[in-house]
Coordinates of C-alpha atoms in Angstrom, one line a residue:
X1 CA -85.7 -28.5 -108.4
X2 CA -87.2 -27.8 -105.0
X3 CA -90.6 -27.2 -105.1
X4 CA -92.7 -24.2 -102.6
X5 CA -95.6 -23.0 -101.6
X6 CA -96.0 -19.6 -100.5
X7 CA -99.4 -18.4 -99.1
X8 CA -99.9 -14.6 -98.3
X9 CA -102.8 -12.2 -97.1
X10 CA -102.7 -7.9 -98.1
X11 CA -104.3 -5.5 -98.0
X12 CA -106.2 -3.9 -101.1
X13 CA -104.9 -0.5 -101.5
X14 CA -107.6 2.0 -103.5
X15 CA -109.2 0.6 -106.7
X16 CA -107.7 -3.1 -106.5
X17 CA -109.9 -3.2 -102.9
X18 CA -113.8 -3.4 -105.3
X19 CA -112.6 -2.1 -109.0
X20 CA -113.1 -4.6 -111.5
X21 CA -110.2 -3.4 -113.8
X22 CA -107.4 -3.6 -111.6
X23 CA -108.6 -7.2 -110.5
X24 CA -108.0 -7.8 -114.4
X25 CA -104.8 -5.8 -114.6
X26 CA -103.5 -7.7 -112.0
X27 CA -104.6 -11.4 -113.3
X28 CA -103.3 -10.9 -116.6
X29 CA -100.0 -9.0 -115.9
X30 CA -99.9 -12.0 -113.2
X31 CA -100.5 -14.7 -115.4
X32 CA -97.4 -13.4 -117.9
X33 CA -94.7 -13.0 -115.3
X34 CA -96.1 -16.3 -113.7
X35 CA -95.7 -18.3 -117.0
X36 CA -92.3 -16.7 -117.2
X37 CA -91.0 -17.5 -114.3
X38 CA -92.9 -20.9 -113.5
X39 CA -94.7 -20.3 -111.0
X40 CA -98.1 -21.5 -110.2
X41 CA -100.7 -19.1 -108.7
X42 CA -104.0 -18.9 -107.3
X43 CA -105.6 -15.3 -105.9
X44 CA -108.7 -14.5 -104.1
X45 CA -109.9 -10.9 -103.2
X46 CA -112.3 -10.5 -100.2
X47 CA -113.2 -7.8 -97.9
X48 CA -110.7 -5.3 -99.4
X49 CA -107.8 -8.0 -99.5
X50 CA -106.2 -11.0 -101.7
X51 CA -105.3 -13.6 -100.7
X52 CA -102.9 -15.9 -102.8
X53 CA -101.1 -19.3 -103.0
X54 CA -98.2 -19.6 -104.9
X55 CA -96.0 -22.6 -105.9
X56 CA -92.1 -22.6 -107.5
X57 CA -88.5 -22.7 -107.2
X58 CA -87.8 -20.9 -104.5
X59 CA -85.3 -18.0 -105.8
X60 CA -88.9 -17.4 -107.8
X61 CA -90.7 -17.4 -105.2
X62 CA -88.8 -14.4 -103.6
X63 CA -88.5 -12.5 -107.0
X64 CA -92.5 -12.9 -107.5
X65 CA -92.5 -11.7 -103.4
X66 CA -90.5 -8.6 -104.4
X67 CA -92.7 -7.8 -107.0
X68 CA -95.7 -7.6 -105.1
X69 CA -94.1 -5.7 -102.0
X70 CA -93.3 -2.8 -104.6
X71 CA -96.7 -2.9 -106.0
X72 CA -98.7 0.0 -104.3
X73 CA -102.3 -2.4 -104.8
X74 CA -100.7 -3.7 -102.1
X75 CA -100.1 -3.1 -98.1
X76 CA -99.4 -4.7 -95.1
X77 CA -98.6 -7.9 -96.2
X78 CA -98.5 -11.3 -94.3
X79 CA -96.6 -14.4 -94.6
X80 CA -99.2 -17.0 -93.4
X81 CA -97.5 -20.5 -94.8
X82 CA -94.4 -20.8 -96.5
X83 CA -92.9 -24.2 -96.7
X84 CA -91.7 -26.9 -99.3
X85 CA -94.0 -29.6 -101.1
X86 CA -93.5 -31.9 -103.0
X87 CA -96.4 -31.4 -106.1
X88 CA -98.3 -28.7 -107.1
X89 CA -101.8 -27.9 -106.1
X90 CA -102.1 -25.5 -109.1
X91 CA -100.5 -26.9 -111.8
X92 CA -102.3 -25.8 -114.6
X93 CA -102.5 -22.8 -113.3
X94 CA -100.3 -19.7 -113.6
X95 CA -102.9 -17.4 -112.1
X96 CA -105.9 -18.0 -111.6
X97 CA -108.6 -16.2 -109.5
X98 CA -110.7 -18.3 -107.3
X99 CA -114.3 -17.2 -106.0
X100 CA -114.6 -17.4 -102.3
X101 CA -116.6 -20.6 -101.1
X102 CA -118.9 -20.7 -98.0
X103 CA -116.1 -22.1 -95.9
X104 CA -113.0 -19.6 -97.5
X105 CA -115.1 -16.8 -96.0
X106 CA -115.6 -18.1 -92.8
X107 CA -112.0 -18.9 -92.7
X108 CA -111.6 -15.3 -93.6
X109 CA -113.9 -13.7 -91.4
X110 CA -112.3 -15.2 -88.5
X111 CA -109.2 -13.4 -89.0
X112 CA -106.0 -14.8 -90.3
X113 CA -103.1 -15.3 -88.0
X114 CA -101.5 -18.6 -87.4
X115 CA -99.5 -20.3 -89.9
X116 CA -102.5 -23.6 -89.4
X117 CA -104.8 -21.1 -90.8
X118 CA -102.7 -20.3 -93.7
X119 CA -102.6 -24.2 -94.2
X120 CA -106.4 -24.1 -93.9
X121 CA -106.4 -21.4 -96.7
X122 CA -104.3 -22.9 -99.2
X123 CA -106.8 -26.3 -98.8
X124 CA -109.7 -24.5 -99.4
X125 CA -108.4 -22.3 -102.2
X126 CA -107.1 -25.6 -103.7
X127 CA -110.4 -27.1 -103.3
X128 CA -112.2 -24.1 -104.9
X129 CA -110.1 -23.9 -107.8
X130 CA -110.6 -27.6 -108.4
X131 CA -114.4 -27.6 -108.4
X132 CA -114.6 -24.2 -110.0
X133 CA -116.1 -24.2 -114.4
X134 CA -113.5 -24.2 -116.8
X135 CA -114.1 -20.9 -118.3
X136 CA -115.3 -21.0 -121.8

C-alpha cells in the first residue's frame, strides 16, 4: 500500500471556531471514521481555524477529504502539503488534537501559503504530538 500525507488549513465556521463541544464532536466522530478507514490524524485549532495532518492510502485520503468539504464546521479550505511518505508520523494516532507550541503559532501567525510552510506545519505538529502527556 502507498502510504500519504495530506496537510490542510480551514476555516472554523460558527461554534467549531471557540466552542468546546464541537472541538469534541469533531475528535471523537474523527477518531471512529479514522480507525475505520486507517488513517492516521493529528488536528490543531487556532485563531478560528484547524489545521490537520493526515496519513493513509490514498483513495482514503480523498474519502476522509470529501467528508470534511461537506462538513459546514468547515470553509475555505487549503491544500498546503500533499505528497507520499514512506512511514507515519502519527501512527498511534487516529485523531488526535495537538496544543499549539510557541513555534506552531508563529508559523501560524505568519500566514500559511507555500507548500514549504505546510511541510514546516506538519514537523512541528509531529513534534508536538510527540512531546505532548499521554492523557490519563
Amino acid at each position: 500500500m502507498s502510504l500519504f500525507r495530506l496537510v490542510f488549513a480551514s476555516d472554523a465556521v460558527g461554534a467549531a471556531a471557540e466552542g468546546l463541544l464541537p472541538l469534541i464532536d469533531i475528535i471523537g466522530v474523527s477518531n471512529a471514521n479514522n480507525r475505520r478507514d486507517h488513517v492516521t490524524s493529528a488536528l490543531l485549532r487556532r485563531h478560528g481555524r484547524f489545521f490537520q495532518v493526515m496519513e493513509g492510502a490514498r483513495v482514503d485520503l480523498d474519502r476522509t477529504l470529501n467528508r470534511i468539504r461537506a462538513d459546514r464546521r468547515h470553509t475555505d479550505i487549503r491544500i498546503l502539503a500533499d505528497r507520499p511518505v514512506d512511514a507515519r508520523l502519527f501512527a498511534d494516532s487516529p485523531m488526535s488534537r495537538i496544543d499549539a507550541t510557541p513555534a506552531l503559532d508563529r508559523l501560524i501567525c505568519a500566514g500559511l501559503t507555500a507548500q514549504k510552510t505546510g511541510l514546516m506545519l506538519e514537523q512541528l505538529m509531529a513534534e508536538a504530538h510527540r512531546t505532548a502527556s499521554p492523557i490519563a
